[in-house]
PDB file of C-alpha atoms and ligand atoms in Angstrom:
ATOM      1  CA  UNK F   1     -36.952   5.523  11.061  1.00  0.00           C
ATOM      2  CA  UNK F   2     -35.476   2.402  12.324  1.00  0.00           C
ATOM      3  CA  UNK F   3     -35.469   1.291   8.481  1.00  0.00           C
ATOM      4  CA  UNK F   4     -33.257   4.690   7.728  1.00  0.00           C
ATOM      5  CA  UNK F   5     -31.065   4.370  10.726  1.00  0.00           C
ATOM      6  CA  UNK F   6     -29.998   1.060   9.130  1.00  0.00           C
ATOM      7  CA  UNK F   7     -29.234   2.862   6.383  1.00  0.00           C
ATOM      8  CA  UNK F   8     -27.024   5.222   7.829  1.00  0.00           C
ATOM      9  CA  UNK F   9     -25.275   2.359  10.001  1.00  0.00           C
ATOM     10  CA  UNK F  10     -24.460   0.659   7.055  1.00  0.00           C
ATOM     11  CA  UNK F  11     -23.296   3.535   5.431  1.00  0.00           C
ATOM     12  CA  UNK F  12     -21.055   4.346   8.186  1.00  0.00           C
ATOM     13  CA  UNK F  13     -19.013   0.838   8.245  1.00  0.00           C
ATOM     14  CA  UNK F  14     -18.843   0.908   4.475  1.00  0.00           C
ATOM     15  CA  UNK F  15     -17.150   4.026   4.700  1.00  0.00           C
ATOM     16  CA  UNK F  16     -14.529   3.617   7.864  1.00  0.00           C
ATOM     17  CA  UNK F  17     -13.576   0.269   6.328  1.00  0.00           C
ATOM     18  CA  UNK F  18     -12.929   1.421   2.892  1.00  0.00           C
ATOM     19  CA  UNK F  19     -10.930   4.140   5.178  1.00  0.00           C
ATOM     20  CA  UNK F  20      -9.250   1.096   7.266  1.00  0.00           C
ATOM     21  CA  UNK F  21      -7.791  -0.289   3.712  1.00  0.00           C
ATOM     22  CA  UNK F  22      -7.172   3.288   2.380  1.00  0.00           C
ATOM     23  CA  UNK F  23      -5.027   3.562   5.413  1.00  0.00           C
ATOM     24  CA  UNK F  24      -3.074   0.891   5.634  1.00  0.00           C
ATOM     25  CA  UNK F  25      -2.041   1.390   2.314  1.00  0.00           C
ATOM     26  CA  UNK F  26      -1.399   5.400   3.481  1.00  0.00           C
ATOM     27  CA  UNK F  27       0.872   4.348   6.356  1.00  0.00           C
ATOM     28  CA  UNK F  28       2.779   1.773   3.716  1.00  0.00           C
ATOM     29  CA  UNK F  29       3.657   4.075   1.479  1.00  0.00           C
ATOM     30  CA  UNK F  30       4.404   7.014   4.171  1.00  0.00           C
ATOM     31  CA  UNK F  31       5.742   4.822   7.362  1.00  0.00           C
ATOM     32  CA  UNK F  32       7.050   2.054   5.810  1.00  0.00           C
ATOM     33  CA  UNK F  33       8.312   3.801   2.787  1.00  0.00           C
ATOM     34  CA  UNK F  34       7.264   1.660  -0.148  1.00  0.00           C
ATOM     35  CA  UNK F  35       7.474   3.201  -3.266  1.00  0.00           C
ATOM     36  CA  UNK F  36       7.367   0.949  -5.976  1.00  0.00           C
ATOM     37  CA  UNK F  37       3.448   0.435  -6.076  1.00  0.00           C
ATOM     38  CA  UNK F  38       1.605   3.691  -5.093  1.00  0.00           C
ATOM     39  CA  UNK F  39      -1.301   3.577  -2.509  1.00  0.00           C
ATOM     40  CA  UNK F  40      -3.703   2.287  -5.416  1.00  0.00           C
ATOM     41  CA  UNK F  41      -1.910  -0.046  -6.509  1.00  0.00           C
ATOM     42  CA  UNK F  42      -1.527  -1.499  -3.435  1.00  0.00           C
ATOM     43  CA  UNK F  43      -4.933  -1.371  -2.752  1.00  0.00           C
ATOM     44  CA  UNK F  44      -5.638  -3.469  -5.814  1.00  0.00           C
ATOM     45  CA  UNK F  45      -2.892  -6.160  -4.816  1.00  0.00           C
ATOM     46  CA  UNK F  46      -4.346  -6.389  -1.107  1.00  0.00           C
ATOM     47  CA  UNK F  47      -7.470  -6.894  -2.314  1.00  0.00           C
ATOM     48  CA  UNK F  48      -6.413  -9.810  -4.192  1.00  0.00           C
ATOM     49  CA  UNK F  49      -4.513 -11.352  -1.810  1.00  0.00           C
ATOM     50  CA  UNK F  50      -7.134 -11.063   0.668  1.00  0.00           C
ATOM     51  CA  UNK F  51      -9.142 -14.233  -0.122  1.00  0.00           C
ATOM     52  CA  UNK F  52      -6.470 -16.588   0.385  1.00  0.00           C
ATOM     53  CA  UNK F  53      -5.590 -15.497   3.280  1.00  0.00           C
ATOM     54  CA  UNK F  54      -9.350 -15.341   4.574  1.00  0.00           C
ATOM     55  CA  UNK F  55      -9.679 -18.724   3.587  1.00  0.00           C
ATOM     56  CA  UNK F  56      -6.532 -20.309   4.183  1.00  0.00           C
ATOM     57  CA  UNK F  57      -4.791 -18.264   7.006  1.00  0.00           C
ATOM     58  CA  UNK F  58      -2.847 -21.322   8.252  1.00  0.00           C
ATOM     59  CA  UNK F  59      -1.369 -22.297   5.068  1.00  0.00           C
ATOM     60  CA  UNK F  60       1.582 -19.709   4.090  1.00  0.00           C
ATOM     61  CA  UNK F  61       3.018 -21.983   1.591  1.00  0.00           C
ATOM     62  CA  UNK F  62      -0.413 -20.989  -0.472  1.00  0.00           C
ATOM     63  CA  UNK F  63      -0.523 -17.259   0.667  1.00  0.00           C
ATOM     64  CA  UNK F  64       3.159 -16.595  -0.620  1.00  0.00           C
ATOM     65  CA  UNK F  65       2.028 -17.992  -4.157  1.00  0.00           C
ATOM     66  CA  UNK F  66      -1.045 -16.153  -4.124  1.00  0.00           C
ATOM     67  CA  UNK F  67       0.650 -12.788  -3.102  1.00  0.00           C
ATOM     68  CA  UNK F  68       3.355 -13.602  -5.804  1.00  0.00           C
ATOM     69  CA  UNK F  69       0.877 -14.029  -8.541  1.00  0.00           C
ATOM     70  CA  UNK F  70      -1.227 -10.676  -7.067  1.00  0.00           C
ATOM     71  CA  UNK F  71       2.153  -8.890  -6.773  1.00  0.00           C
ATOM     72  CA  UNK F  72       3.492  -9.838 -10.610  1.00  0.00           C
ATOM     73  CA  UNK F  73      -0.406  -9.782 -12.072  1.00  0.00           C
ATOM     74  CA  UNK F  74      -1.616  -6.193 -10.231  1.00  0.00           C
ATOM     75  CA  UNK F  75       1.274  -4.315 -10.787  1.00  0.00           C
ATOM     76  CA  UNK F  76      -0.654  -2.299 -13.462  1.00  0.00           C
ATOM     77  CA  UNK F  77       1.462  -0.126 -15.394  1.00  0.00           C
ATOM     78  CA  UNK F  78       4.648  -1.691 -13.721  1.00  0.00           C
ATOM     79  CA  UNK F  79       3.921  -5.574 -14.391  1.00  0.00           C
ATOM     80  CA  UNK F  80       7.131  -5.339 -16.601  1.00  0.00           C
ATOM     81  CA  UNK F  81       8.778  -3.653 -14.260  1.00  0.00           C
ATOM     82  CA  UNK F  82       8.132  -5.793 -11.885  1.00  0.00           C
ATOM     83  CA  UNK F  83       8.849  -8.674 -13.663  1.00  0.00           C
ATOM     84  CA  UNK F  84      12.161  -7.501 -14.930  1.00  0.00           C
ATOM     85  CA  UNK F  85      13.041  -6.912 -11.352  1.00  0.00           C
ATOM     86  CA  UNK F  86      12.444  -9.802 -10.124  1.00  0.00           C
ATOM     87  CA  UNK F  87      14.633 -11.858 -13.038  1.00  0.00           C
ATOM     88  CA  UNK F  88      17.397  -9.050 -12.553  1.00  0.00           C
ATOM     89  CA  UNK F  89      16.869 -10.684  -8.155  1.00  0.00           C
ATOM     90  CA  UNK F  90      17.033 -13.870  -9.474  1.00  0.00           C
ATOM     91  CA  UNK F  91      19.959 -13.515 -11.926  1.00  0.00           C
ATOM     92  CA  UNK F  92      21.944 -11.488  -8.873  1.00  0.00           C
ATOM     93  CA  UNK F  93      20.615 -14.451  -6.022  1.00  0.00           C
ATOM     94  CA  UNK F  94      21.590 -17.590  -8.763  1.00  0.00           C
ATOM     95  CA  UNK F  95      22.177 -20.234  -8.025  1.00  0.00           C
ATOM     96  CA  UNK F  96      19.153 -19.343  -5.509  1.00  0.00           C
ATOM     97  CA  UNK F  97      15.741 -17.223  -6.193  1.00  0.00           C
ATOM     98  CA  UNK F  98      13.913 -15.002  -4.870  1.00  0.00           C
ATOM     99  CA  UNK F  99      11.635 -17.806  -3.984  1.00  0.00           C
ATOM    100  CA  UNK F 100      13.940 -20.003  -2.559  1.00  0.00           C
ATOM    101  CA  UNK F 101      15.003 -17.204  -0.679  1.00  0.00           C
ATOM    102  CA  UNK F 102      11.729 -16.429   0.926  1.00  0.00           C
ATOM    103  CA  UNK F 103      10.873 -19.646   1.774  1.00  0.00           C
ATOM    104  CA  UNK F 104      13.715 -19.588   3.644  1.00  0.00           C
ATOM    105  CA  UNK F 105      13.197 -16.570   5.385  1.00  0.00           C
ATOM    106  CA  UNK F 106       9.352 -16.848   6.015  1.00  0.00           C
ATOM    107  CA  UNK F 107      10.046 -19.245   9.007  1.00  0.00           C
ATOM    108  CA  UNK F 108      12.543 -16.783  10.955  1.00  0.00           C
ATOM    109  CA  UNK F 109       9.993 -14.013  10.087  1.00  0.00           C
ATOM    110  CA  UNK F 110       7.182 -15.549  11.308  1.00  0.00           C
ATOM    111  CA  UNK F 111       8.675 -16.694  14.169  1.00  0.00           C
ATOM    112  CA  UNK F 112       9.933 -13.559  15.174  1.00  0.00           C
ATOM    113  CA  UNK F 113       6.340 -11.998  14.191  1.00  0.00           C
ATOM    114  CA  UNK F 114       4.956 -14.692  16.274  1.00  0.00           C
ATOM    115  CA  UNK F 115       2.659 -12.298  18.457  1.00  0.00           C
ATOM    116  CA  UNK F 116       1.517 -10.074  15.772  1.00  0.00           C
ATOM    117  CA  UNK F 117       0.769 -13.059  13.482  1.00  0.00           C
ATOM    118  CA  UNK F 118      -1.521 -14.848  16.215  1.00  0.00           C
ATOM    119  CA  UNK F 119      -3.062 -11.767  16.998  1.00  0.00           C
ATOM    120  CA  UNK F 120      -4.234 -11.576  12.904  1.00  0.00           C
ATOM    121  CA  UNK F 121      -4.867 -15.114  13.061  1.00  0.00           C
ATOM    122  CA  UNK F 122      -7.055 -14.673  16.529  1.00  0.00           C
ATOM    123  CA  UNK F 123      -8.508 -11.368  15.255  1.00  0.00           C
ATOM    124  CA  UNK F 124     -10.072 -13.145  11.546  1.00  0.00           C
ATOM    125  CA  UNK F 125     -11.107 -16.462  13.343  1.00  0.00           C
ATOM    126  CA  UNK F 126     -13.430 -14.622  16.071  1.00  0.00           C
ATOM    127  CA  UNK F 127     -14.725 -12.431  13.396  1.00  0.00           C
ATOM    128  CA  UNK F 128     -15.408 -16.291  11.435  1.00  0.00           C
ATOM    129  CA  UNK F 129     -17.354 -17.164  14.402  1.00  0.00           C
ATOM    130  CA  UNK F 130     -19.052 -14.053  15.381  1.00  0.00           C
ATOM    131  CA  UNK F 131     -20.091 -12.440  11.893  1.00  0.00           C
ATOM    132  CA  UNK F 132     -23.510 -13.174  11.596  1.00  0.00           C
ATOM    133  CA  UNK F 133     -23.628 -12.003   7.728  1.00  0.00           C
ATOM    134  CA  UNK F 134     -22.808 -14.326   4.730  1.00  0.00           C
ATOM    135  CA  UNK F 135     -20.714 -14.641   1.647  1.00  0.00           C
ATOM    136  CA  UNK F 136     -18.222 -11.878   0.497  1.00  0.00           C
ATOM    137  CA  UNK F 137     -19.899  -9.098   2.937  1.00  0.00           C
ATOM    138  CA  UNK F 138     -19.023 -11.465   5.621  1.00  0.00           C
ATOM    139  CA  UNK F 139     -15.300 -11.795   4.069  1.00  0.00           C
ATOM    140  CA  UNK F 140     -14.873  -8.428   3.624  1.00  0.00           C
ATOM    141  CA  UNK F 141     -16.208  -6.862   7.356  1.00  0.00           C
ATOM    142  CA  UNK F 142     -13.555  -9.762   8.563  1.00  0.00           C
ATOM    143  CA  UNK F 143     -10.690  -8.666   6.430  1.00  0.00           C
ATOM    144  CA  UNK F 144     -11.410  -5.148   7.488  1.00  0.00           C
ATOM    145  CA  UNK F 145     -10.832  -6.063  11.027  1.00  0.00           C
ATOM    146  CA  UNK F 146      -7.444  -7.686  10.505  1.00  0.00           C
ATOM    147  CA  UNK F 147      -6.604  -4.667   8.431  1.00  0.00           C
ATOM    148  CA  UNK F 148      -7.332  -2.258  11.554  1.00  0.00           C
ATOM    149  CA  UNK F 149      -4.705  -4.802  13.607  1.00  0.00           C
ATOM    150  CA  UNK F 150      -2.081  -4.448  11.269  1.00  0.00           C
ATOM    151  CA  UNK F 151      -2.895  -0.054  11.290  1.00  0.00           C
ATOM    152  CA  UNK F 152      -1.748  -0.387  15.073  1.00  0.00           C
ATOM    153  CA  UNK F 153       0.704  -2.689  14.989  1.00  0.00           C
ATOM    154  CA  UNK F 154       2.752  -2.783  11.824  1.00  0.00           C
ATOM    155  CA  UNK F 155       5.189   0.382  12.336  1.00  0.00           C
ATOM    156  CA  UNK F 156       8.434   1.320  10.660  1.00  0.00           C
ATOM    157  CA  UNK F 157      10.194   0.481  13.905  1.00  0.00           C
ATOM    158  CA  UNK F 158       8.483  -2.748  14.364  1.00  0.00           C
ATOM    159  CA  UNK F 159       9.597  -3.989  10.834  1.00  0.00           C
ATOM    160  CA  UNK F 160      12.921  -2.640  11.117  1.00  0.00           C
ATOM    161  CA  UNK F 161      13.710  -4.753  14.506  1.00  0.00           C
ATOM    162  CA  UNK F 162      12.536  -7.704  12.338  1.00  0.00           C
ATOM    163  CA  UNK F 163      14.405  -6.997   9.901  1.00  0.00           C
ATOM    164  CA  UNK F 164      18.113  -6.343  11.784  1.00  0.00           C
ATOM    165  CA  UNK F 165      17.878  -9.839  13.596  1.00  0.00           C
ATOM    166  CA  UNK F 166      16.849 -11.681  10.424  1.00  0.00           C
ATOM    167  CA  UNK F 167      19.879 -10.460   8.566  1.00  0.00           C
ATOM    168  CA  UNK F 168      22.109 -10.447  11.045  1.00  0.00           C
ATOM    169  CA  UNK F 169      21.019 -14.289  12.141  1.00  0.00           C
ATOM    170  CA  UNK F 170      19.241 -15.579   8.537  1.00  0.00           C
ATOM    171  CA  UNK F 171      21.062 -13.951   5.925  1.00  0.00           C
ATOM    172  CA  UNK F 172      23.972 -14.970   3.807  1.00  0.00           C
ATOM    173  CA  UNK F 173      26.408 -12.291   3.137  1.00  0.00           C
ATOM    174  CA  UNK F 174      25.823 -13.005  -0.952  1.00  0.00           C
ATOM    175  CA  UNK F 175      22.255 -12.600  -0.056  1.00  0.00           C
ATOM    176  CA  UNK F 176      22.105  -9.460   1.371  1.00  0.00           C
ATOM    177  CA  UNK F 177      24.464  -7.693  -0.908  1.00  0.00           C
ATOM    178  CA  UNK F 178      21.408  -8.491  -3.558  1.00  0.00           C
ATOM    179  CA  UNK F 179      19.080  -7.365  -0.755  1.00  0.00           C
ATOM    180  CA  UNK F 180      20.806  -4.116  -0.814  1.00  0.00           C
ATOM    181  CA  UNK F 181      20.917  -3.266  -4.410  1.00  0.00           C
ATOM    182  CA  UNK F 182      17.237  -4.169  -5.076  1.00  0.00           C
ATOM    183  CA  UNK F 183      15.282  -3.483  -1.789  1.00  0.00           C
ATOM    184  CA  UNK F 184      15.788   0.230  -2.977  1.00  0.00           C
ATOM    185  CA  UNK F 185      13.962  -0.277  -5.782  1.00  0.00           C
ATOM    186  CA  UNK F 186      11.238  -1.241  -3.880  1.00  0.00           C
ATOM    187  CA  UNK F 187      10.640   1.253  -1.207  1.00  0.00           C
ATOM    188  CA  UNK F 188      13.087   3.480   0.735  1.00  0.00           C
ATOM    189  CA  UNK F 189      15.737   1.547   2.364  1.00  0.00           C
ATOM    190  CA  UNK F 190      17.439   4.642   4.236  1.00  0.00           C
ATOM    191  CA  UNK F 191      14.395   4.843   6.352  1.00  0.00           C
ATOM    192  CA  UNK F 192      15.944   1.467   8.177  1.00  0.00           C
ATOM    193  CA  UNK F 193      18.523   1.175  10.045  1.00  0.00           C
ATOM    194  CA  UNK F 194      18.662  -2.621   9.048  1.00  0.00           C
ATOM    195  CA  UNK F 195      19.799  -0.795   5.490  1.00  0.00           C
ATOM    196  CA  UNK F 196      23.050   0.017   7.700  1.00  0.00           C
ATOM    197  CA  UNK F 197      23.644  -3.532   8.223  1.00  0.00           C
ATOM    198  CA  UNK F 198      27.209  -4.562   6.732  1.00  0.00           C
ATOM    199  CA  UNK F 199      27.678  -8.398   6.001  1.00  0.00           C
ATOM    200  CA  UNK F 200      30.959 -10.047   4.638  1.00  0.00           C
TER     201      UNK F 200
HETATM  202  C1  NAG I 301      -1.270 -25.396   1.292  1.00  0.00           C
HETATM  203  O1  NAG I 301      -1.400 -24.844   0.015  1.00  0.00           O
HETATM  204  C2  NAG I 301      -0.645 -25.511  -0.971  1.00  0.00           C
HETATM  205  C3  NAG I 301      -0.698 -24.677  -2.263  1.00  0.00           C
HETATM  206  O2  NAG I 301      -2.011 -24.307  -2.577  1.00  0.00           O
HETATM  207  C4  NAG I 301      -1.198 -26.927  -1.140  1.00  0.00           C
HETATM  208  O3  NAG I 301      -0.476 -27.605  -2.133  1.00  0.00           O
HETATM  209  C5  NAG I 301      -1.091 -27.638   0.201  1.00  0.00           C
HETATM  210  O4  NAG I 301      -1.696 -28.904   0.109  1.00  0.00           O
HETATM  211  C6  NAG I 301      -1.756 -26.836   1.313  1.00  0.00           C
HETATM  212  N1  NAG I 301      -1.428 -27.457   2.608  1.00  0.00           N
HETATM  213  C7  NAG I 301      -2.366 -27.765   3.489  1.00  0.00           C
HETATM  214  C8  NAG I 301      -1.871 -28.342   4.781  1.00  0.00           C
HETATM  215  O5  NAG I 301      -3.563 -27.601   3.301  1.00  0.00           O
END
């Protein structure tokens, strides 16, 4: 009894937090508008940039690289795509990159995520020091936590006041007319009203 009630238990968590990722990935491509990667796709790509950030959630320089390489190495069916569009980025950014371009931006970002980023942070160390299993269950019942912060918190409304005060404050008007004619190839633009920003 107790020994089947375990069972079920277990059952139950696997289930709501394969439903926690499944979501977030749902409310990405329906809230936030993405449209590039379908829901997944995406799942694949969070999943691989989940271990870096469980194990190094201080340390954006190596989270950036590791997303980069899960974005441009996950993209399935799209890799070239994805590729190609980030050269045509590049060629439209040059003399900067995309990279140089998000390094740039990441500090601003963050800053202005401050809250929401110590609450992820706060959320994935308690689980560290509470979880009593081991190994990649351990990992994953943590990751599924931070996932169920970023359900509640991440809306289109809180990205889009992000995003109007880092282009109007953080972005060069050369910039963001590459911004413009790419972002749309990534998810849908018109849903912001940051898309309505003009810069010259
Ligand atoms: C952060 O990660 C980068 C890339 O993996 C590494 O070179 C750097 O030493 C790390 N920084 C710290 C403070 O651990």
């Amino acid at each position: 009894m107790v020994r089947s009630s375990i069972v079920i238990v277990f059952f139950l968590v696997q289930f709501s937090d394969a439903t926690k990722l499944d979501d977030v990935m749902k409310m990405a491509t329906t809230e936030l508008g993405i449209t590039f990667w379908n829901q997944a796709e995406l799942t694949v790509i969070a999943n691989c940039c989940e271990s870096q950030f469980y194990v190094t959630p201080n340390n954006n320089t190596a989270i950036l690289s590791a997303a980069k390489n899960c974005i441009l190495k996950n993209s399935g069916n799209k890799a070239v795509s994805a590729l190609a569009l980030y050269s045509n980025v590049n060629n439209c950014l040059n003399p900067e990159t995309l990279d140089s371009v998000v390094s740039d931006l990441i500090a601003p970002v963050l800053a202005l995520a401050d809250a929401l980023v110590r609450k992820l942070k706060t959320t994935l160390s308690n689980c560290k020091d509470t979880n009593t299993q081991t190994g990649a269950a351990k990992q994953e019942a943590c990751i599924q936590k931070t996932y169920g912060v970023v359900l509640t918190d991440l809306t289109l409304a809180y990205v889009d006041g992000i995003c109007k005060k880092v282009v109007n404050e953080n972005v060069e008007p050369k910039e963001w007319g590459c911004g413009l004619k790419y972002i749309p190839s990534v998810l849908t633009f018109s849903k912001y009203e940051c898309s309505k920003i003009v810069k010259n």
